[in-house]
CSV table of C-alpha atoms in Angstrom, one decimal:
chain,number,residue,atom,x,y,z
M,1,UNK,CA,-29.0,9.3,9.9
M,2,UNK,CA,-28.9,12.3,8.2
M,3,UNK,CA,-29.9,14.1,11.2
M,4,UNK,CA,-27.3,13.2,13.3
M,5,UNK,CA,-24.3,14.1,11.0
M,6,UNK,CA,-21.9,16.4,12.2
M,7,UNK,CA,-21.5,19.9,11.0
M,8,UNK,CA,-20.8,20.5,7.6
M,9,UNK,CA,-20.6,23.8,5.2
M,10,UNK,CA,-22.8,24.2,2.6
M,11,UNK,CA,-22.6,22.0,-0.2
M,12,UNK,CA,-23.2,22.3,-4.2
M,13,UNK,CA,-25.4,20.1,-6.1
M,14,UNK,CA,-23.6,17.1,-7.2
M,15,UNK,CA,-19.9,17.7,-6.4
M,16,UNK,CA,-20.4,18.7,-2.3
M,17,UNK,CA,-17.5,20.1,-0.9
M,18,UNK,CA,-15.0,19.2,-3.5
M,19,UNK,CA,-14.9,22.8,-4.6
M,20,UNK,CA,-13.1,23.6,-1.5
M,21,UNK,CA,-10.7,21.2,-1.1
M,22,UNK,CA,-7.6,23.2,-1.8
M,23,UNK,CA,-3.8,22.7,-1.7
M,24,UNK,CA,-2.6,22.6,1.1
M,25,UNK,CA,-5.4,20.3,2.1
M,26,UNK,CA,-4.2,20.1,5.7
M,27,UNK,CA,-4.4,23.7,6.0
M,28,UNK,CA,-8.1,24.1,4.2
M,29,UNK,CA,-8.8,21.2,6.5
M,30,UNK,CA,-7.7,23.6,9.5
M,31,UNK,CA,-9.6,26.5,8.3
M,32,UNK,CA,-12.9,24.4,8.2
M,33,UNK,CA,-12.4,23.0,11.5
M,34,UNK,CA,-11.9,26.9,13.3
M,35,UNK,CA,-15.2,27.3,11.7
M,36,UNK,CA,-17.2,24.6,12.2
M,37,UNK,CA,-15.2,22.8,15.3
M,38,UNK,CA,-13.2,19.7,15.3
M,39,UNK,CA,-15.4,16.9,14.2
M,40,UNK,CA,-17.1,18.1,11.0
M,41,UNK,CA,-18.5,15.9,7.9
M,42,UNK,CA,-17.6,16.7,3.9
M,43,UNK,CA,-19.5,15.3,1.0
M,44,UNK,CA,-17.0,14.4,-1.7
M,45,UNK,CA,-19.1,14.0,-4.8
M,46,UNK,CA,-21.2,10.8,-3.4
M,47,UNK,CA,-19.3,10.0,-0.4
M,48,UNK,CA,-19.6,11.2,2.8
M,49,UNK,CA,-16.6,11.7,4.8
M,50,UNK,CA,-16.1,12.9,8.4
M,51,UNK,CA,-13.3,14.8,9.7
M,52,UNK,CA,-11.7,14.8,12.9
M,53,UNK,CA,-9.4,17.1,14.2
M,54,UNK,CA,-9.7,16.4,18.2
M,55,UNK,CA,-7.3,14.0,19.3
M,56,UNK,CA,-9.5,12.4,22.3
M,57,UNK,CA,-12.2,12.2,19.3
M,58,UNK,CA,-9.6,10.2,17.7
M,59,UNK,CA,-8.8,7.9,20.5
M,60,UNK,CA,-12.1,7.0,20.5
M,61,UNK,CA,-12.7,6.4,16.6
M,62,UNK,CA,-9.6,3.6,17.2
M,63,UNK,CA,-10.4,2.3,20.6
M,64,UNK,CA,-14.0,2.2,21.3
M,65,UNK,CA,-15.6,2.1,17.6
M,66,UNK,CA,-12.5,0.6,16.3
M,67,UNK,CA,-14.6,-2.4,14.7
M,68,UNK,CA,-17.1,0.1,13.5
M,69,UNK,CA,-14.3,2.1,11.5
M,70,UNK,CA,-12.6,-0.4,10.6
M,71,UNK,CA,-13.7,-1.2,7.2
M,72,UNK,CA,-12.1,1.1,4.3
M,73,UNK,CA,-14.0,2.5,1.1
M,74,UNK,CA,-13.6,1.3,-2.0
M,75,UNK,CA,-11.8,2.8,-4.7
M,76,UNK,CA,-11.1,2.2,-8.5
M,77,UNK,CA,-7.1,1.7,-7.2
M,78,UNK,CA,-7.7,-0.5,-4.8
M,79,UNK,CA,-9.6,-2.8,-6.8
M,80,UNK,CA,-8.0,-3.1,-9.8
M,81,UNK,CA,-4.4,-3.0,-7.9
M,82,UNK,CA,-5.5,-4.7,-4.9
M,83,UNK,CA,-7.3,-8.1,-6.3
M,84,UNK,CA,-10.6,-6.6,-6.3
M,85,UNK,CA,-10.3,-5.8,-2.4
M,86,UNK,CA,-9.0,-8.9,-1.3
M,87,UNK,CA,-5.6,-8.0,0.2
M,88,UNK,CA,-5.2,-7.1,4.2
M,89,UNK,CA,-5.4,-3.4,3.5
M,90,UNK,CA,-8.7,-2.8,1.5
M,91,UNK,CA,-10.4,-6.3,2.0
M,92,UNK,CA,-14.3,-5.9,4.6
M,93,UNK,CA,-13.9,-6.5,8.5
M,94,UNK,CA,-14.6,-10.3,9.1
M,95,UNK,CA,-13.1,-13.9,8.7
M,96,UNK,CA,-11.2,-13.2,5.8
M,97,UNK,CA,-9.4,-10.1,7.5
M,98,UNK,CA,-8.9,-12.0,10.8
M,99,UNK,CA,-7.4,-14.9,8.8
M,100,UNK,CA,-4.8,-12.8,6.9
M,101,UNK,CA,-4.1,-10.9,10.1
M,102,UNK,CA,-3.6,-14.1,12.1
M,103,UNK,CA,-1.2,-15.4,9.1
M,104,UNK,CA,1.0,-12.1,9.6
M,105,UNK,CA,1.0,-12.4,13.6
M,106,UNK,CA,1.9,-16.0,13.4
M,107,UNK,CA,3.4,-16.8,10.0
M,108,UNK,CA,4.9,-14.1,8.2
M,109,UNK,CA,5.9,-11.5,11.0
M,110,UNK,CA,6.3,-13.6,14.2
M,111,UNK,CA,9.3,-13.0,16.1
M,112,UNK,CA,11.2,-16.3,15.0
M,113,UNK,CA,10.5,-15.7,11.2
M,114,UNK,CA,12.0,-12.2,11.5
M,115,UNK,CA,14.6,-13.6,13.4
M,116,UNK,CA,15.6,-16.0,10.6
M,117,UNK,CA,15.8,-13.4,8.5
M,118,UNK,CA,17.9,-11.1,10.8
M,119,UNK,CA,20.8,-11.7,8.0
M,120,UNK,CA,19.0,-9.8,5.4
M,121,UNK,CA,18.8,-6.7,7.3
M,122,UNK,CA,22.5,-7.1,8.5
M,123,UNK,CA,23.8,-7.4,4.6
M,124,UNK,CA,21.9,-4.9,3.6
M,125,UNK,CA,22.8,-2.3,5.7
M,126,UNK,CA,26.7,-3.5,5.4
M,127,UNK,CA,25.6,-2.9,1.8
M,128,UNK,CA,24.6,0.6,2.3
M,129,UNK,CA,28.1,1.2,4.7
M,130,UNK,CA,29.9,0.0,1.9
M,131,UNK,CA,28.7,2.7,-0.8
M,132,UNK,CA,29.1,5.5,1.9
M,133,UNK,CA,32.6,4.7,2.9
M,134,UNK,CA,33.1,4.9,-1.3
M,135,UNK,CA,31.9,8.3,-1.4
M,136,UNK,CA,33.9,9.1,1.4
M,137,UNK,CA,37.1,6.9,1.6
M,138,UNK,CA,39.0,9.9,0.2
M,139,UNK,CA,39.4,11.6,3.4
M,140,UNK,CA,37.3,14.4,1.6
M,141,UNK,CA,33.6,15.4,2.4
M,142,UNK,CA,30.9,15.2,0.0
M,143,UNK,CA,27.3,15.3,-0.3
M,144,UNK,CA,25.3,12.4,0.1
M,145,UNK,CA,22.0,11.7,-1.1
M,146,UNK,CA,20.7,9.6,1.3
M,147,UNK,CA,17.1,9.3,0.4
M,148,UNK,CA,17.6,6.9,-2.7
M,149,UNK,CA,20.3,5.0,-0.9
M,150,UNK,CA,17.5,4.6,2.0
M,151,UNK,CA,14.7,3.5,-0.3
M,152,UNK,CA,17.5,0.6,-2.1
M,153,UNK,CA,17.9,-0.3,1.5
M,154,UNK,CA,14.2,-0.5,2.4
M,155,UNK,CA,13.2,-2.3,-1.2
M,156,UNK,CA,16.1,-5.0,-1.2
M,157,UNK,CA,15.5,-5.9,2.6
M,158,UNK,CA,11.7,-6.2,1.6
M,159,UNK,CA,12.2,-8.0,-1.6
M,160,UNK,CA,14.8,-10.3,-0.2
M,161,UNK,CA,12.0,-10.9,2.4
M,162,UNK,CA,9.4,-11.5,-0.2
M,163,UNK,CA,11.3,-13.4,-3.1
M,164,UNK,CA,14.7,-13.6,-2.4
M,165,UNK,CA,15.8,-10.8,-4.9
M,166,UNK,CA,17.8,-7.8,-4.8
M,167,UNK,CA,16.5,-5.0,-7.6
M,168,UNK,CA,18.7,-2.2,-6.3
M,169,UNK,CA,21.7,-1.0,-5.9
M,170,UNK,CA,25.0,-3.1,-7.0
M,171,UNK,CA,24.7,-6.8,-7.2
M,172,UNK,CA,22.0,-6.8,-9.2
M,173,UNK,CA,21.7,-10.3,-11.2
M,174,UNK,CA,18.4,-10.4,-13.0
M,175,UNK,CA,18.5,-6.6,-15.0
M,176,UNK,CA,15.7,-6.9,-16.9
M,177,UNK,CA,13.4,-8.0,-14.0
M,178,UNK,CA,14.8,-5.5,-11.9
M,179,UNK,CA,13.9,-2.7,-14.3
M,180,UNK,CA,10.3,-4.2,-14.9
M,181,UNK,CA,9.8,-3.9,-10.8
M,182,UNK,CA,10.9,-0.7,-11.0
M,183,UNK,CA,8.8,0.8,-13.8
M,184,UNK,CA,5.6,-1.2,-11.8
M,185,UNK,CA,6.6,0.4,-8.3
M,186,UNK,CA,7.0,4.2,-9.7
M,187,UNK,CA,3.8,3.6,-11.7
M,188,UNK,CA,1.9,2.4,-8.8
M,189,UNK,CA,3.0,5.5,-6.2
M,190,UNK,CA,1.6,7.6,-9.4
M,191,UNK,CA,-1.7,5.8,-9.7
M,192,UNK,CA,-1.8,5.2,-6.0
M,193,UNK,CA,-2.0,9.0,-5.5
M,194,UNK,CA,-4.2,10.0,-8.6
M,195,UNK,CA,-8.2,10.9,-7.6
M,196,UNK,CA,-10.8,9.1,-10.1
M,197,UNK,CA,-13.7,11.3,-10.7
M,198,UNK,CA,-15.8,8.1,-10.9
M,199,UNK,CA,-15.3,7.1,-7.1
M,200,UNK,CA,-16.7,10.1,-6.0
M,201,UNK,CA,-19.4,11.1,-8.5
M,202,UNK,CA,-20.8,7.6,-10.0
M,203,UNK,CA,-22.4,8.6,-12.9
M,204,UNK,CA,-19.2,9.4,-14.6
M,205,UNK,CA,-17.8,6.0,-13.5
M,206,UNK,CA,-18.0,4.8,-16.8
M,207,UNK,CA,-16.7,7.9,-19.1
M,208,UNK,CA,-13.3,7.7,-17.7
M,209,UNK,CA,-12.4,10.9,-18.9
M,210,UNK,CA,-8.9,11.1,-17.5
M,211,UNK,CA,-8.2,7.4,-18.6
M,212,UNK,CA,-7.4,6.9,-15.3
M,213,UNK,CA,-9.3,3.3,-15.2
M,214,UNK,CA,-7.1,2.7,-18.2
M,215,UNK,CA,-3.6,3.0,-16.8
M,216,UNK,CA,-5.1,1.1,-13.9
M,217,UNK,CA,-6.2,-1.5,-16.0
M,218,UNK,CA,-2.9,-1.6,-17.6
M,219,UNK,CA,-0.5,-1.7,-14.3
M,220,UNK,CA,-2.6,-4.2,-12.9
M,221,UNK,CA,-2.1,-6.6,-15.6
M,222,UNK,CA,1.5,-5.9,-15.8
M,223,UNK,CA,1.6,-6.4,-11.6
M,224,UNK,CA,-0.1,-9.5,-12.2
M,225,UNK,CA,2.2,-10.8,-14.9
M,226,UNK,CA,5.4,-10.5,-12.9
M,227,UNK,CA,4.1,-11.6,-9.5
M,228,UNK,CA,3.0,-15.0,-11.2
M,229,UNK,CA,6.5,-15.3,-12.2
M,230,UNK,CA,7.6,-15.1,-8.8
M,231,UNK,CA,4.9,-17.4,-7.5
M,232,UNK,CA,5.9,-19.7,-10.3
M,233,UNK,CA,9.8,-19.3,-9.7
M,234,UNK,CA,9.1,-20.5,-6.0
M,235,UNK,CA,7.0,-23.5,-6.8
M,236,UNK,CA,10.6,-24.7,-8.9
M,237,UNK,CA,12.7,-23.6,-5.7
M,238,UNK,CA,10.8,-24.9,-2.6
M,239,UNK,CA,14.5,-24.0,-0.3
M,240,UNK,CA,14.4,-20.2,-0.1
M,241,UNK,CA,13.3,-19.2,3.1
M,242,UNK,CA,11.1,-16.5,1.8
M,243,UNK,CA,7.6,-15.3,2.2
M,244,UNK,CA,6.4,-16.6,-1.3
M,245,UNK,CA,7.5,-20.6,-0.3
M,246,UNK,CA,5.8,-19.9,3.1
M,247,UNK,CA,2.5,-19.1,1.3
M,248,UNK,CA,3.1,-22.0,-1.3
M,249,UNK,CA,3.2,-24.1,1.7
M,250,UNK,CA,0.3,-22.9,3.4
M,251,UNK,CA,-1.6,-23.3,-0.3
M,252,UNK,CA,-0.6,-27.1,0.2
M,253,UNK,CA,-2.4,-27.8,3.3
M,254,UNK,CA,-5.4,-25.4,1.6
M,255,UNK,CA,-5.3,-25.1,-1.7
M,256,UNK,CA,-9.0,-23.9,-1.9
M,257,UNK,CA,-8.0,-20.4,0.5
M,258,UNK,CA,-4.6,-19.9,-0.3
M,259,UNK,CA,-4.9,-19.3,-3.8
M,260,UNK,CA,-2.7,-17.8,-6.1
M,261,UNK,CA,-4.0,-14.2,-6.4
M,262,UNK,CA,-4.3,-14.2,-2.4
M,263,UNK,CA,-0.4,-15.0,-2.5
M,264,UNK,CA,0.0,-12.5,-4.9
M,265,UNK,CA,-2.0,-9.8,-3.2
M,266,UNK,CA,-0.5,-10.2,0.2
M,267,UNK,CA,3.1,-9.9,-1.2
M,268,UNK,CA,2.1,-7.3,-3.9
């Protein structure tokens, strides 16, 4: 196995490569592939990672070994904010993947289902029309930012998907859960983001010098606290057409599969 790896620069004792993995990482990235070609391999503490640069190379990582890629590694974020690896995202190639994929082609993201929920997208955007024709109804130009507005845009149509909430923006009923999902969502695209020393070189794994595993620890509980409460809300409210009740009635007809933290990692 070892044999047949690709190209690779020499690496240290211990930490491989990760001595030359330099901002910006694309260009470093760049500069190891003019000297060692376009499909080279990296050791990153433990792990062993292979880069590819050549887009028929590529092609054929996501056509013809598709399967054999397909599986992702397993990091300290994913497990603590992915239900130990159980979500559609980070969970092994097999039965369990196929099943949650077939629930999103058929159940959750079929044509019909989005099409029911074609109103959400239509008030939401009306929304976002509103609050630029306030900034300009003055006749007057002004600057716009339109990144936040975008992201209240993309977060209420999701959440109004999900759970039937709105937690930006005006019209904003429950405050104090609103600003709980906030704090959780810019705490998780920190964490998300963050490198623990542990993945890549085990025996530190258990130091957690950066308290990194910590924070996790901490977000993950908090996540797991308020998704609950949604999950709970819906099993009160069984008439919102939302992807919560849809899962609740899917846990009806199997209670032992659909179970509550498989609800709650899929809509997480």
């Amino acid at each position: 196995m070892i044999s047949n790896l690709p190209p690779s620069p020499f690496a240290l004792p211990i930490i491989g490569h990760l001595h030359l993995l330099k901002q910006p990482i694309q260009r470093t990235l760049h500069s190891l592939s003019e000297k060692h070609g376009p499909i080279f391999s990296l050791k990153l503490g433990s792990r062993l990672a292979v880069v590819i640069s050549s887009p028929s190379a590529v092609e054929e990582c996501f056509t013809k070994n598709d399967i054999v890629l397909a599986n992702r590694p397993h990091f300290s974020v994913s497990k603590y904010l992915n239900y130990n690896n159980t979500t559609m995202g980070t969970v092994e190639y097999g039965d369990h993947w196929r099943n949650l994929r077939r629930i999103n082609a058929l159940e959750i993201f079929s044509s019909p289902r989005l099409t029911s929920l074609f109103s959400i997208r239509r008030e939401e955007v009306m929304v976002l029309l509103r609050r630029l024709h306030g900034v300009s109804k003055h006749g007057n130009y002004a600057k716009v930012e339109l990144r936040s507005m975008l992201l209240d845009l993309t977060s209420n149509i999701i959440m109004r998907m999900v759970a039937g909430k709105r937690y930006y923006g005006v019209d904003v009923k429950e405050i104090d859960e609103a600003r709980i999902f906030r704090e959780i969502l810019e705490e998780l695209f920190a964490y998300i983001s963050m490198i623990n020393v542990g993945d890549l070189i085990p025996m530190l794994q258990w130091v957690d010098i950066t308290g990194h595993l910590k924070k996790l620890d901490r977000l993950s509980k908090k996540m797991d606290v308020f998704l609950q409460g949604l999950v709970d809300e819906h099993r009160d409210d069984r008439d919102r057409n939302t992807m919560i009740n849809r899962f609740l009635a899917l846990q009806e007809e199997q209670p032992e599969y659909y179970t509550d933290d498989i609800i709650k990692g899929h809509v997480g």
